[in-house]
């Protein structure tokens, strides 16, 4: 039997970690992730899990310990945010290239400088090309559900790649919400036992991870990572299907809301999607044909599926919580990738980008409403007046 | 009374109090005392504010440069000494004060700490040792005592703590001293001496965190923890005549080392000079 609990996003993640009962967790405190690992430390101390809990001296060491443990054949988890993730950067690539199925809870926070502890997505966007799978979560429930699924996705023999599960720093990580917690036994049965294929500690069959690999085979190893990424989308959907059936949920690659008959749509990830949904309902009451698409899977990027889902629209507004500095029009990464996807899949729809909420600046319903009203105007005229708008910034 | 009035004016000259206050530190925290000691030390040395830089990393102590009217830089976790090294190399004439907490200086930045000492670069490193990661909620740090409870050690800590001053001595620093936020005049004196040292100078300012670690361990209120610093510390001289058993758990205060060894930026300038002479010699012979 599942039960409903009042939990913060971080406590929900820690609960999922307790139920998954990983072999090793290595982490370093950083706001706003800290309470996840701290709660988990209690579980370790109280003997509720069998986990080897390693308190390291930096995030660089945290990810290094994770890679070592994972290569040894352990089921490994960690959590971090912002500069912590940035400090892990070197080892993130090594985790992916060594095909270590590590699962990380990433609580999105703005990168320094200036120093800021509040939410934006500049941290995760920095690891777009690292070889990690990246999934977004709107609230504590999704962070909890995604984390459980992530273990299965990461460890699938056709994938064997690390997974980062994102949620918004403070906005959901510290907000107390109603979260359905499934039965411990059900979660354990769902994630199953991890059977590493090539554990370092199998002394009968010695192996090596990550040795010198020049122009002879390095390229082939990268090509294999591509193959794993190609498999990942199918595996994510298979795992979601099983999860949905078992726990009565509805996960896919993304979540459309009132999109079917919509003329314009906003694309926005994580917690802001919740605010946007309210705006959609309000505008629908006025008779306006508006919809919403909330991305769940960002890596691998489901280009074709997104293009299909958006092909009937007259205007698309993307909302980005980070900037890809110096990229086309200094737009956000979500916009850039989506624009490329639609163009390559033959979907001709006017698009605009709205950068918002950097460094935790609040985003309010009336601001999202403005985005919709802009998009409705674009739908009418067929012309985008301004490609990139920075919402509620002093200029 | 008169002295107190003068001091309040001293602080006002050095603080960005009209712009950045109130500060983020908990009421009763020792970090403000260290900041006060630094300001009085700088004032006593009659340094021009523009010739002083204060660099910090991340954490409660990391907030310090925000409040002072020096040249300031608030950098990333553990890297304050690395940023400061860059600054000192370019502006060796500047007085560069690096303020760090124990987690910042000894865990994530431990590597920079020992190598700055080994290299003997002219920085003043002030480590506020509150025995924990205070800002993130009382996780154990490299100086948390064995047996103490921490949020990441709910049944007691089992790792050995780093003695910061002794570590700095072993790593080769030119000047190393330790005092506490109770012994504030002594602390101020050590900081002033450290700033004047040519070479890497370390002042460990033992403080406390009544909000996280203190509460977890029932060490009492801020004044009670302050009293413990008073009662539980001995001078180096007193320590000399004490047995190992008697010294256990005591905070030993004093100047641990003060030596004249060549400072890094000076050596660096000398090597440039030598290399240039050699090239000009070669040009002449050619």
mmCIF file of C-alpha atoms in Angstrom, chain B residues 5-6 17 44 75 80 161 173 181 199 204 206 208 210 214 221 234 240 242 247 253 257 279:
data_model
loop_
_atom_site.group_PDB
_atom_site.id
_atom_site.type_symbol
_atom_site.label_atom_id
_atom_site.label_comp_id
_atom_site.label_asym_id
_atom_site.label_seq_id
_atom_site.Cartn_x
_atom_site.Cartn_y
_atom_site.Cartn_z
ATOM 1 C CA UNK B 5 33.406 55.524 20.788
ATOM 2 C CA UNK B 6 36.643 55.664 18.882
ATOM 3 C CA UNK B 17 27.464 49.133 6.785
ATOM 4 C CA UNK B 44 46.502 49.876 13.665
ATOM 5 C CA UNK B 75 35.091 33.289 -4.972
ATOM 6 C CA UNK B 80 40.079 31.487 -2.065
ATOM 7 C CA UNK B 161 40.467 16.267 13.158
ATOM 8 C CA UNK B 173 54.352 28.557 6.551
ATOM 9 C CA UNK B 181 37.298 34.647 19.499
ATOM 10 C CA UNK B 199 55.511 35.092 3.388
ATOM 11 C CA UNK B 204 43.683 30.114 13.230
ATOM 12 C CA UNK B 206 39.017 29.153 17.030
ATOM 13 C CA UNK B 208 32.133 27.951 17.612
ATOM 14 C CA UNK B 210 26.027 27.451 18.556
ATOM 15 C CA UNK B 214 26.609 23.419 19.416
ATOM 16 C CA UNK B 221 24.384 29.002 24.215
ATOM 17 C CA UNK B 234 46.131 27.337 27.428
ATOM 18 C CA UNK B 240 55.185 23.276 27.543
ATOM 19 C CA UNK B 242 51.896 19.966 30.619
ATOM 20 C CA UNK B 247 46.934 18.766 26.947
ATOM 21 C CA UNK B 253 47.147 29.477 21.875
ATOM 22 C CA UNK B 257 56.329 29.676 14.217
ATOM 23 C CA UNK B 279 69.217 36.485 -22.530
#
